[in-house]
PDB file of C-alpha atoms in Angstrom:
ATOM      1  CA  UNK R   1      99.747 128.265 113.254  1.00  0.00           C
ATOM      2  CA  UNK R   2      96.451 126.560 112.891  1.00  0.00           C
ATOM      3  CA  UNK R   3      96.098 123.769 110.855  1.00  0.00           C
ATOM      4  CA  UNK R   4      92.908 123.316 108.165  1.00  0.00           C
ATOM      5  CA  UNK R   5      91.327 120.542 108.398  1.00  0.00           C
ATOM      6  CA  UNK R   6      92.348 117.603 105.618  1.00  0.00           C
ATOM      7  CA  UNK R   7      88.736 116.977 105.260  1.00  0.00           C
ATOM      8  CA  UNK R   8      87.572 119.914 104.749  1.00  0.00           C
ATOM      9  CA  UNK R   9      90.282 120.726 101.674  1.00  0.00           C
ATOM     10  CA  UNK R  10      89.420 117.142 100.026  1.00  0.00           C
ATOM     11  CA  UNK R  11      87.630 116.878  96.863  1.00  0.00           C
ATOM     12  CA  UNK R  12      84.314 115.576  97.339  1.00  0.00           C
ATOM     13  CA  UNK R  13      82.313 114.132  94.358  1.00  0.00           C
ATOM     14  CA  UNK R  14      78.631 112.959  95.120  1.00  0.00           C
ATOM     15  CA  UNK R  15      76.737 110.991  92.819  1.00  0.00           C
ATOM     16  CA  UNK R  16      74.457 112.195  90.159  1.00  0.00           C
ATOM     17  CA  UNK R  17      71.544 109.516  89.718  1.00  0.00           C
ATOM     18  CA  UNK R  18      70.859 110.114  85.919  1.00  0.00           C
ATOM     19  CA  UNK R  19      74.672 109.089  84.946  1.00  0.00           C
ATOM     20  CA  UNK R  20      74.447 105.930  86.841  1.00  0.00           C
ATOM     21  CA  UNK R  21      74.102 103.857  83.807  1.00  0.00           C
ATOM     22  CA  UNK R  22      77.173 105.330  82.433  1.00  0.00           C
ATOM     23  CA  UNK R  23      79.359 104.902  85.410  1.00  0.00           C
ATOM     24  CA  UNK R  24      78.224 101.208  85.914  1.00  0.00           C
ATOM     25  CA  UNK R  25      79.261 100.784  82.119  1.00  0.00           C
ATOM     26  CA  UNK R  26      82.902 102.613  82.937  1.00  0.00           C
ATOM     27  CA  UNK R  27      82.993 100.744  86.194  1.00  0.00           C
ATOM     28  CA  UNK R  28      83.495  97.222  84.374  1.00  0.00           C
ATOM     29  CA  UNK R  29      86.065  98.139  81.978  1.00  0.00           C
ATOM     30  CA  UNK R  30      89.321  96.738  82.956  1.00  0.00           C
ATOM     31  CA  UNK R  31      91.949  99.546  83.123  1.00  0.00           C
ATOM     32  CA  UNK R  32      94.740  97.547  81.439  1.00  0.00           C
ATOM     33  CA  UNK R  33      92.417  97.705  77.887  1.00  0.00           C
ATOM     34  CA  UNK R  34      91.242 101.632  78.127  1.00  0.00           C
ATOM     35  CA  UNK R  35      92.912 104.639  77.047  1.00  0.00           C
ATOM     36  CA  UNK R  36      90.906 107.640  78.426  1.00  0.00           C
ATOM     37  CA  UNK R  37      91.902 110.935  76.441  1.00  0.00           C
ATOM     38  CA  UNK R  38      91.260 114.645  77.664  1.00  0.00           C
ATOM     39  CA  UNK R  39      90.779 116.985  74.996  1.00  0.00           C
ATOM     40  CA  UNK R  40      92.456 120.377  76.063  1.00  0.00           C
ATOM     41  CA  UNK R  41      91.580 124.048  74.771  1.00  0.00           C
ATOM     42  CA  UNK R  42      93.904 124.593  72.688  1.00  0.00           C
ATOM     43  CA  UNK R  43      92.155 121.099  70.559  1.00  0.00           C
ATOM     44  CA  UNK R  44      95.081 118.981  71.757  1.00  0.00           C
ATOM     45  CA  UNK R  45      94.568 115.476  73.252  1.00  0.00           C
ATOM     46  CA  UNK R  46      96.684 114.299  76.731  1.00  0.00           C
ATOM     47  CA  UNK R  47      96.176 110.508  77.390  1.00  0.00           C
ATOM     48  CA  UNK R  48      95.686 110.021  80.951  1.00  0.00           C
ATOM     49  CA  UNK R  49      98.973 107.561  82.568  1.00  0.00           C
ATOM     50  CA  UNK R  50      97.325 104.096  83.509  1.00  0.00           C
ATOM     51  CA  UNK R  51      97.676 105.337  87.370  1.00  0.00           C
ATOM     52  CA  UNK R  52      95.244 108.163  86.917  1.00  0.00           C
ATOM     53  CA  UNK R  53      93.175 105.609  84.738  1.00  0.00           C
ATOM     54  CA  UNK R  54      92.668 103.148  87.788  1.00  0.00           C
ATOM     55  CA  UNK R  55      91.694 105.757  89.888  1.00  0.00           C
ATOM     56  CA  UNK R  56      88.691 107.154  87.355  1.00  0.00           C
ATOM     57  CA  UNK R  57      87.887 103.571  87.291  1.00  0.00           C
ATOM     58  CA  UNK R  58      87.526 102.917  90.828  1.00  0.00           C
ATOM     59  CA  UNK R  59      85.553 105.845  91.047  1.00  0.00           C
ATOM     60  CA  UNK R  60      83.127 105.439  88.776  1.00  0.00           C
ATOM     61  CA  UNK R  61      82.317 102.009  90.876  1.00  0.00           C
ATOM     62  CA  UNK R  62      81.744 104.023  94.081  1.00  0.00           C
ATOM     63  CA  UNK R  63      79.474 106.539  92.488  1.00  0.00           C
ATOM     64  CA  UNK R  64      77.273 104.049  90.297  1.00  0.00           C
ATOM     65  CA  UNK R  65      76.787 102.215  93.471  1.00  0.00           C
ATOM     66  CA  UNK R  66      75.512 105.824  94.736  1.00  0.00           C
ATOM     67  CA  UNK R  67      78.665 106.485  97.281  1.00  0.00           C
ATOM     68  CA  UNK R  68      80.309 109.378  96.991  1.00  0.00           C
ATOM     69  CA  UNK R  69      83.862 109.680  96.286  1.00  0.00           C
ATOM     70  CA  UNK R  70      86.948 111.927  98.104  1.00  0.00           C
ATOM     71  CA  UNK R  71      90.031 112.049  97.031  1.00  0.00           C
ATOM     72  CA  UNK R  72      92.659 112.371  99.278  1.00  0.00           C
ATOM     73  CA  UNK R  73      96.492 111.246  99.158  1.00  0.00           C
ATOM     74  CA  UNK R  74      97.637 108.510 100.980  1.00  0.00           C
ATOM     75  CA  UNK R  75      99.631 110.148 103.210  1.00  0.00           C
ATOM     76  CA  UNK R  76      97.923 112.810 103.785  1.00  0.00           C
ATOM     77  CA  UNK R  77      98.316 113.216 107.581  1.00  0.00           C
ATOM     78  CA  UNK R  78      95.032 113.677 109.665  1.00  0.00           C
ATOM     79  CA  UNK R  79      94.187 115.008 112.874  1.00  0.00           C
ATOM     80  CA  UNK R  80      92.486 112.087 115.861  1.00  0.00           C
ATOM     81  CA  UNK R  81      89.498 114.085 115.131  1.00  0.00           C
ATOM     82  CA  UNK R  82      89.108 114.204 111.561  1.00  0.00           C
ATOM     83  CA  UNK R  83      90.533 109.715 111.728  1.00  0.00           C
ATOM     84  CA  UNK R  84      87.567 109.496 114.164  1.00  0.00           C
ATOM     85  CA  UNK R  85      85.327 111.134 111.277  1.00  0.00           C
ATOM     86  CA  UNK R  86      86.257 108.649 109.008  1.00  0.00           C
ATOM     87  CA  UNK R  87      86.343 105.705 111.459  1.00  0.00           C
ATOM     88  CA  UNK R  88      83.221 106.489 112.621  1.00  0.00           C
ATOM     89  CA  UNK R  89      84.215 106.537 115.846  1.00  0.00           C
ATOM     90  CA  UNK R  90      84.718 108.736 118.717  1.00  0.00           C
ATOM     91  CA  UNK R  91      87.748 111.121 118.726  1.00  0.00           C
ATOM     92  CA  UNK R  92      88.558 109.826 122.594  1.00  0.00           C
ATOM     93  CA  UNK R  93      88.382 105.971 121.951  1.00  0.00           C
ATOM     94  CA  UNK R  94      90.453 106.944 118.436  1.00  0.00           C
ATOM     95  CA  UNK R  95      93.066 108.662 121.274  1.00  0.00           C
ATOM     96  CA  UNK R  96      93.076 105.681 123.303  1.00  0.00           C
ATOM     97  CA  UNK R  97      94.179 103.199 119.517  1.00  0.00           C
ATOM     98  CA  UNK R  98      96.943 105.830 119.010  1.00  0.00           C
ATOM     99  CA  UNK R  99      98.099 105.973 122.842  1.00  0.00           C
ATOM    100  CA  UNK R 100      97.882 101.427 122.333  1.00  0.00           C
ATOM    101  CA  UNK R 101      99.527 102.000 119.280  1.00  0.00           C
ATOM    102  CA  UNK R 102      96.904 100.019 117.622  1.00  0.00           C
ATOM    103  CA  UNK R 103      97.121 103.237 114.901  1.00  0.00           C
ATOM    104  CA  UNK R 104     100.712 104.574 114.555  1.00  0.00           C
ATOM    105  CA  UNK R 105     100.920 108.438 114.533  1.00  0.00           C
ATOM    106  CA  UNK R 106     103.421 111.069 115.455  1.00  0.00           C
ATOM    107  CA  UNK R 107     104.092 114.055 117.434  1.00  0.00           C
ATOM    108  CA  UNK R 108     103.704 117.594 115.321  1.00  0.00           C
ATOM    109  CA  UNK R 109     107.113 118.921 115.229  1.00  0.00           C
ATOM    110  CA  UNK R 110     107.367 121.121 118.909  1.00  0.00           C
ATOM    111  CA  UNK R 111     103.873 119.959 119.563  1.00  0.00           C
ATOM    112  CA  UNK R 112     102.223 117.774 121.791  1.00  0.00           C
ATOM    113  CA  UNK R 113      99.456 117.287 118.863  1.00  0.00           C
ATOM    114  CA  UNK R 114      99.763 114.243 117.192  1.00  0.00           C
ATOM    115  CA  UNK R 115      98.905 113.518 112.842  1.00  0.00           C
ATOM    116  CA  UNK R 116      98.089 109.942 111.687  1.00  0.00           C
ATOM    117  CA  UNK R 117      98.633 109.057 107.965  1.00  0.00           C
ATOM    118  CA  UNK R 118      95.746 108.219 106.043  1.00  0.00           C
ATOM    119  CA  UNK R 119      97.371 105.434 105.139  1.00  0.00           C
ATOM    120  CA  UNK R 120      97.617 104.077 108.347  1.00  0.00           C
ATOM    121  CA  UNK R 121      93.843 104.681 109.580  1.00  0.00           C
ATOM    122  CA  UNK R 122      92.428 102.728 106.471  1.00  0.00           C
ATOM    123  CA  UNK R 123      94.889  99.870 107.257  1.00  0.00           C
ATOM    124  CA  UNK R 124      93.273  99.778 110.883  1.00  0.00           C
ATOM    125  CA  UNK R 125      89.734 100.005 109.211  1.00  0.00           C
ATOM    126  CA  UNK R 126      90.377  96.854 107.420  1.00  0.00           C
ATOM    127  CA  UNK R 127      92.203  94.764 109.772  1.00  0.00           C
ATOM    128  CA  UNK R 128      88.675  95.451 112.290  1.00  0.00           C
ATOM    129  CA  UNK R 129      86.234  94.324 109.000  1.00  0.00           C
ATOM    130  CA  UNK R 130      88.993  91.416 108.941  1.00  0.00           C
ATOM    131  CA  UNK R 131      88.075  90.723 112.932  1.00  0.00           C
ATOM    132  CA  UNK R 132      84.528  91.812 112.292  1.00  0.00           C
ATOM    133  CA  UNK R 133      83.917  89.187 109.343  1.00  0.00           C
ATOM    134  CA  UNK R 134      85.826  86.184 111.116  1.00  0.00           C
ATOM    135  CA  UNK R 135      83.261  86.802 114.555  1.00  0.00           C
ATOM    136  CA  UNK R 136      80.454  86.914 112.174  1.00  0.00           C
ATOM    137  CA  UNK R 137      81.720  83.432 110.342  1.00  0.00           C
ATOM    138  CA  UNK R 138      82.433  81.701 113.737  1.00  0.00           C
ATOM    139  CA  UNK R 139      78.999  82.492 115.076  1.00  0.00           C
ATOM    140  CA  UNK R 140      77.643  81.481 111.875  1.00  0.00           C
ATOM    141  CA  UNK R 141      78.734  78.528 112.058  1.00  0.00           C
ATOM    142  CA  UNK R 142      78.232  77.972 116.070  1.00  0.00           C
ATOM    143  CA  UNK R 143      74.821  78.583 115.569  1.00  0.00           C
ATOM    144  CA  UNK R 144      74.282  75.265 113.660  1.00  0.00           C
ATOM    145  CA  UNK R 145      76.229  73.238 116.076  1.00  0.00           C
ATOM    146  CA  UNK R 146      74.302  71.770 118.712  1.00  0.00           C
ATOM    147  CA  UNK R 147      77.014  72.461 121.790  1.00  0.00           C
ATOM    148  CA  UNK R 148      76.610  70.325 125.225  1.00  0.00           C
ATOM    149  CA  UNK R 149      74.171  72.335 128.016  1.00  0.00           C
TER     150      UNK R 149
END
């Protein structure tokens, strides 16, 4: 059986320019003191759990900066294709950090096709800005040091 792709199903929400005021405004209240209520049809109210709170929050940063927001599950599982997507990197050199094990992923049950959790892809994604940044801060500072010829 084929499988969809993760991507594909996710719920994308771009960025409307006119409410960027707004979500800026949402964007710096802190989650702790807001109580966000959905009215339903019926007339009833449903406050939204603090969880669900953070993650409107969060979002509303990423759009009024004018990124769009996905929403996906942690552990959703993803094909090396579809981690390569979001890596921005190529699907073989994303084989070669699962075959190092520099990405953990597993084996489709009777499969030789292998699933990484989302989790674990965004974990690699930050421990490279992590490298990235501490490269950029040693040159930085190597480039005002006057080193022997």
């Amino acid at each position: 059986m084929a499988r969809s792709s993760v991507l594909a199903r996710a719920e994308k929400v771009e960025p409307d320019p006119s409410h960027q005021s707004a979500l800026a405004a949402t964007a710096r209240l802190a989650a702790e003191s807001v109580e966000v209520l959905v009215r339903t049809p019926d007339g009833g109210e449903l406050a939204l759990p603090g969880e669900l709170v953070r993650i409107l929050l969060a979002s509303a940063g990423e759009l009024a900066r004018g990124h769009a927001v996905t929403v996906l599950a942690s552990e959703a599982q993803l094909s090396p294709t579809e981690a390569a997507e979001l890596l921005g990197l190529s699907r073989p050199f994303v084989v070669r950090l699962l075959d190092a094990g520099d990405i953990p992923s597993t084996n489709l049950p009777g499969s030789s096709h292998r699933v990484v959790r989302l989790a674990d892809v965004l974990a690699f994604q930050q421990r490279r800005e992590r490298r990235r940044e501490g490269r950029r801060q040693i040159a930085d500072a190597l480039e005002g040091v006057d080193l022997p010829s």
